[in-house]
C-alpha cells in the first residue's frame, strides 16, 4: 500500500512546489505593478486562486501522511507538510507587503501627476512672457548674425581682390621666368658652340705645331746629315 501511495505523494509534492513558485512570481509582479488599481486587483485575484490550489494540495499531502502505514514515513511527510505550511505563511506575508508597497507607489504616482498638472497650469501662465522674451532674443540674435554675415562678405571681397592681385603677380613672374629661360637657353647654346670652337682651335694649333716641328727636323736633317 505504501508503494502504491508513493506516486500520488510525489505528484502532490511537485504541484505544491509549482504553486509555490507561481505565487512568488505573482507577488513580484504585484510589487512591480505600476498601476492602476484595477490591474492590482486582477493580480490579487490570480494570487488568491493560486493560494487556494496550494492550500488544497497541502491538505491532500497531510491526509496522505496520516494514511501511511510506517510511522517513519508518516512523520517524514508530516514534517514536509509543516514546512510547506510555513512557506505558505511566508508567501502570504510577502503578498501583504507587496500590496502595501504597490498601493503606496500608486498613490505617490497619482500625487505626482496632480503636481505635474498644477505645474503645467503655471507653465501655461508664463508661456506668453517666455515667448515674448524668446522672440526678442531671437530677433537680436538674427541681427547679430546679419552683421556678422555682412562682415564676412566684406572680408571675402577683400580676399578675392588679394587673390586677383596675387594671380597677376604670379603671371608676371611667369612671363619673366619664360624670358629668362629663353636667354639661358641661348647662353647654353653659345657656350656649347664656343667649347666646340675651342676644341677645334686646339686641334689646329696642335697640328700646326706638329707640322712645324716636322719641318724643323727635316731641315736639320738635311743640313747636318746630307748623306742620309
Short mmCIF file of C-alpha atoms in Angstrom, two decimals:
data_model
loop_
_atom_site.label_atom_id
_atom_site.label_comp_id
_atom_site.label_asym_id
_atom_site.label_seq_id
_atom_site.Cartn_x
_atom_site.Cartn_y
_atom_site.Cartn_z
CA UNK A 1 0.00 0.00 0.00
CA UNK A 2 2.85 2.37 0.84
CA UNK A 3 4.50 1.72 -2.54
CA UNK A 4 1.22 2.39 -4.33
CA UNK A 5 0.78 5.67 -2.44
CA UNK A 6 4.32 6.86 -3.35
CA UNK A 7 3.30 8.05 -6.82
CA UNK A 8 0.47 10.43 -5.75
CA UNK A 9 2.64 11.72 -2.90
CA UNK A 10 5.39 12.64 -5.36
CA UNK A 11 2.88 14.26 -7.75
CA UNK A 12 1.29 16.22 -4.90
CA UNK A 13 4.70 17.40 -3.73
CA UNK A 14 5.62 18.57 -7.28
CA UNK A 15 2.35 20.52 -7.57
CA UNK A 16 2.97 22.19 -4.22
CA UNK A 17 6.41 23.31 -5.39
CA UNK A 18 4.93 24.55 -8.68
CA UNK A 19 2.22 26.65 -6.97
CA UNK A 20 4.79 27.99 -4.51
CA UNK A 21 6.98 29.25 -7.37
CA UNK A 22 3.99 30.70 -9.22
CA UNK A 23 2.90 32.58 -6.07
CA UNK A 24 6.40 34.02 -5.60
CA UNK A 25 6.42 35.24 -9.23
CA UNK A 26 2.93 36.75 -8.86
CA UNK A 27 3.96 38.55 -5.65
CA UNK A 28 6.92 40.03 -7.51
CA UNK A 29 4.54 41.19 -10.27
CA UNK A 30 2.41 42.93 -7.62
CA UNK A 31 5.49 44.63 -6.17
CA UNK A 32 6.45 45.89 -9.65
CA UNK A 33 2.90 46.84 -10.71
CA UNK A 34 2.84 50.49 -11.86
CA UNK A 35 -0.95 50.69 -11.57
CA UNK A 36 -3.76 51.42 -11.96
CA UNK A 37 -5.67 49.85 -9.06
CA UNK A 38 -7.70 47.71 -11.48
CA UNK A 39 -4.50 45.97 -12.62
CA UNK A 40 -3.53 45.40 -8.99
CA UNK A 41 -6.98 43.90 -8.31
CA UNK A 42 -6.56 41.45 -11.19
CA UNK A 43 -3.15 40.35 -9.92
CA UNK A 44 -4.52 39.82 -6.40
CA UNK A 45 -7.38 37.70 -7.74
CA UNK A 46 -4.87 35.46 -9.53
CA UNK A 47 -2.75 35.13 -6.36
CA UNK A 48 -5.83 34.20 -4.29
CA UNK A 49 -6.64 31.43 -6.76
CA UNK A 50 -3.08 30.08 -6.57
CA UNK A 51 -3.20 30.14 -2.77
CA UNK A 52 -6.46 28.16 -2.88
CA UNK A 53 -4.85 25.47 -5.04
CA UNK A 54 -1.74 25.39 -2.86
CA UNK A 55 -3.76 25.05 0.34
CA UNK A 56 -5.72 22.18 -1.19
CA UNK A 57 -2.53 20.31 -2.22
CA UNK A 58 -1.04 20.74 1.25
CA UNK A 59 -4.21 19.32 2.79
CA UNK A 60 -4.06 16.35 0.39
CA UNK A 61 -0.42 15.72 1.32
CA UNK A 62 -1.33 15.91 5.02
CA UNK A 63 -4.12 13.38 4.52
CA UNK A 64 -1.72 11.05 2.64
CA UNK A 65 0.75 11.34 5.50
CA UNK A 66 -1.89 10.26 8.03
CA UNK A 67 -2.72 7.23 5.88
CA UNK A 68 0.88 5.92 5.80
CA UNK A 69 1.45 2.51 7.40
CA UNK A 70 5.01 3.18 8.56
CA UNK A 71 5.39 5.65 11.34
CA UNK A 72 8.71 6.91 9.96
CA UNK A 73 7.20 7.72 6.55
CA UNK A 74 4.20 9.30 8.24
CA UNK A 75 6.39 11.59 10.36
CA UNK A 76 8.59 12.49 7.37
CA UNK A 77 5.55 13.53 5.33
CA UNK A 78 4.08 15.47 8.25
CA UNK A 79 7.35 17.39 8.56
CA UNK A 80 7.16 18.22 4.86
CA UNK A 81 3.56 19.37 5.33
CA UNK A 82 4.67 21.61 8.20
CA UNK A 83 7.45 23.10 6.06
CA UNK A 84 5.01 23.78 3.22
CA UNK A 85 2.60 25.49 5.63
CA UNK A 86 5.41 27.73 6.93
CA UNK A 87 6.40 28.57 3.37
CA UNK A 88 2.78 29.40 2.53
CA UNK A 89 2.57 31.73 5.56
CA UNK A 90 5.81 33.39 4.42
CA UNK A 91 4.34 33.88 0.94
CA UNK A 92 1.19 35.40 2.46
CA UNK A 93 3.31 37.86 4.46
CA UNK A 94 5.26 38.80 1.33
CA UNK A 95 1.98 39.17 -0.53
CA UNK A 96 0.62 41.66 2.04
CA UNK A 97 3.89 43.64 1.99
CA UNK A 98 3.89 43.72 -1.82
CA UNK A 99 0.31 45.03 -1.85
CA UNK A 100 1.17 47.73 0.65
CA UNK A 101 4.25 48.83 -1.32
CA UNK A 102 2.33 48.80 -4.60
CA UNK A 103 -0.53 50.90 -3.19
CA UNK A 104 1.93 53.43 -1.77
CA UNK A 105 3.69 53.62 -5.14
CA UNK A 106 0.37 54.10 -6.99
CA UNK A 107 -0.69 56.85 -4.54
CA UNK A 108 2.65 58.62 -4.97
CA UNK A 109 2.31 58.35 -8.74
CA UNK A 110 -1.17 59.89 -8.63
CA UNK A 111 0.12 62.71 -6.42
CA UNK A 112 2.99 63.34 -8.85
CA UNK A 113 0.52 63.50 -11.73
CA UNK A 114 -1.57 66.06 -9.83
CA UNK A 115 1.53 68.13 -9.09
CA UNK A 116 2.56 67.92 -12.73
CA UNK A 117 -0.89 69.15 -13.70
CA UNK A 118 -0.51 72.18 -11.42
CA UNK A 119 2.96 72.84 -12.80
CA UNK A 120 1.52 72.64 -16.30
CA UNK A 121 -1.02 75.34 -15.41
CA UNK A 122 1.75 77.57 -14.06
CA UNK A 123 3.77 76.97 -17.19
CA UNK A 124 0.82 77.98 -19.37
CA UNK A 125 0.53 81.26 -17.46
CA UNK A 126 4.15 82.12 -18.09
CA UNK A 127 4.20 80.91 -21.70
CA UNK A 128 3.33 84.29 -23.23
CA UNK A 129 6.06 86.11 -21.31
CA UNK A 130 8.65 83.49 -22.15
CA UNK A 131 7.59 83.52 -25.82
CA UNK A 132 7.90 87.31 -25.98
CA UNK A 133 11.31 87.19 -24.35
CA UNK A 134 12.39 84.38 -26.67
CA UNK A 135 11.19 86.34 -29.70
CA UNK A 136 13.22 89.38 -28.60
CA UNK A 137 16.30 87.21 -28.08
CA UNK A 138 15.83 85.58 -31.48
CA UNK A 139 15.46 88.97 -33.19
CA UNK A 140 18.63 90.25 -31.53
CA UNK A 141 20.46 87.05 -32.49
CA UNK A 142 19.31 87.39 -36.11
CA UNK A 143 20.54 90.97 -36.23
CA UNK A 144 23.90 89.87 -34.85
CA UNK A 145 24.08 87.10 -37.45
CA UNK A 146 23.22 89.61 -40.19
CA UNK A 147 26.05 91.92 -39.09
CA UNK A 148 28.42 89.01 -38.93
CA UNK A 149 27.44 87.86 -42.44
CA UNK A 150 27.99 91.40 -43.77
CA UNK A 151 31.47 91.44 -42.26
CA UNK A 152 32.16 88.02 -43.74
CA UNK A 153 31.05 89.21 -47.19
CA UNK A 154 33.36 92.23 -46.95
CA UNK A 155 36.26 90.05 -45.86
CA UNK A 156 35.51 87.67 -48.74
CA UNK A 157 35.62 90.55 -51.22
CA UNK A 158 38.96 91.68 -49.85
CA UNK A 159 40.26 88.12 -50.03
CA UNK A 160 39.13 87.80 -53.66
CA UNK A 161 40.86 91.10 -54.52
CA UNK A 162 44.05 89.91 -52.82
CA UNK A 163 43.91 86.64 -54.74
CA UNK A 164 43.42 88.53 -58.01
CA UNK A 165 46.48 90.72 -57.31
CA UNK A 166 48.48 87.63 -56.38
CA UNK A 167 47.40 85.95 -59.63
CA UNK A 168 48.62 88.94 -61.68
CA UNK A 169 51.93 88.93 -59.82
CA UNK A 170 52.33 85.22 -60.46
CA UNK A 171 51.55 85.68 -64.18
CA UNK A 172 54.11 88.49 -64.47
CA UNK A 173 56.72 86.39 -62.69
CA UNK A 174 55.90 83.50 -65.03
CA UNK A 175 56.45 85.71 -68.09
CA UNK A 176 59.78 86.92 -66.69
CA UNK A 177 60.75 83.34 -65.99
CA UNK A 178 59.92 82.37 -69.59
CA UNK A 179 62.09 85.23 -70.96
CA UNK A 180 64.93 84.33 -68.63
CA UNK A 181 64.55 80.71 -69.68
CA UNK A 182 64.98 81.73 -73.34
CA UNK A 183 68.08 83.78 -72.51
CA UNK A 184 69.56 80.92 -70.51
CA UNK A 185 68.84 78.53 -73.39
CA UNK A 186 70.59 80.86 -75.85
CA UNK A 187 73.58 81.24 -73.50
CA UNK A 188 73.82 77.47 -73.16
CA UNK A 189 73.92 77.11 -76.96
CA UNK A 190 76.61 79.81 -77.28
CA UNK A 191 78.72 78.18 -74.57
CA UNK A 192 78.38 74.80 -76.30
CA UNK A 193 79.38 76.37 -79.64
CA UNK A 194 82.35 78.15 -78.01
CA UNK A 195 83.54 74.91 -76.42
CA UNK A 196 83.39 73.16 -79.76
CA UNK A 197 85.27 76.05 -81.43
CA UNK A 198 87.92 76.00 -78.69
CA UNK A 199 88.42 72.28 -79.18
CA UNK A 200 88.79 72.79 -82.96
CA UNK A 201 91.31 75.63 -82.43
CA UNK A 202 93.36 73.49 -80.04
CA UNK A 203 93.39 70.67 -82.59
CA UNK A 204 94.51 73.00 -85.40
CA UNK A 205 97.26 74.53 -83.20
CA UNK A 206 98.45 71.06 -82.30
CA UNK A 207 98.56 70.03 -85.99
CA UNK A 208 100.37 73.25 -86.94
CA UNK A 209 102.91 72.75 -84.14
CA UNK A 210 103.46 69.16 -85.23
CA UNK A 211 103.93 70.25 -88.83
CA UNK A 212 106.37 72.96 -87.72
CA UNK A 213 108.42 70.50 -85.69
CA UNK A 214 108.44 68.06 -88.56
CA UNK A 215 109.69 70.78 -90.92
CA UNK A 216 112.43 71.84 -88.48
CA UNK A 217 113.57 68.28 -88.07
CA UNK A 218 113.60 67.78 -91.79
CA UNK A 219 115.75 70.93 -92.36
CA UNK A 220 118.18 69.93 -89.57
CA UNK A 221 118.49 66.52 -91.06
CA UNK A 222 119.34 67.87 -94.47
CA UNK A 223 121.91 70.35 -93.08
CA UNK A 224 123.56 68.08 -90.55
CA UNK A 225 123.28 64.76 -92.29
CA UNK A 226 123.20 65.43 -96.02
CA UNK A 227 124.42 61.98 -96.84
CA UNK A 228 121.41 60.34 -95.22
#
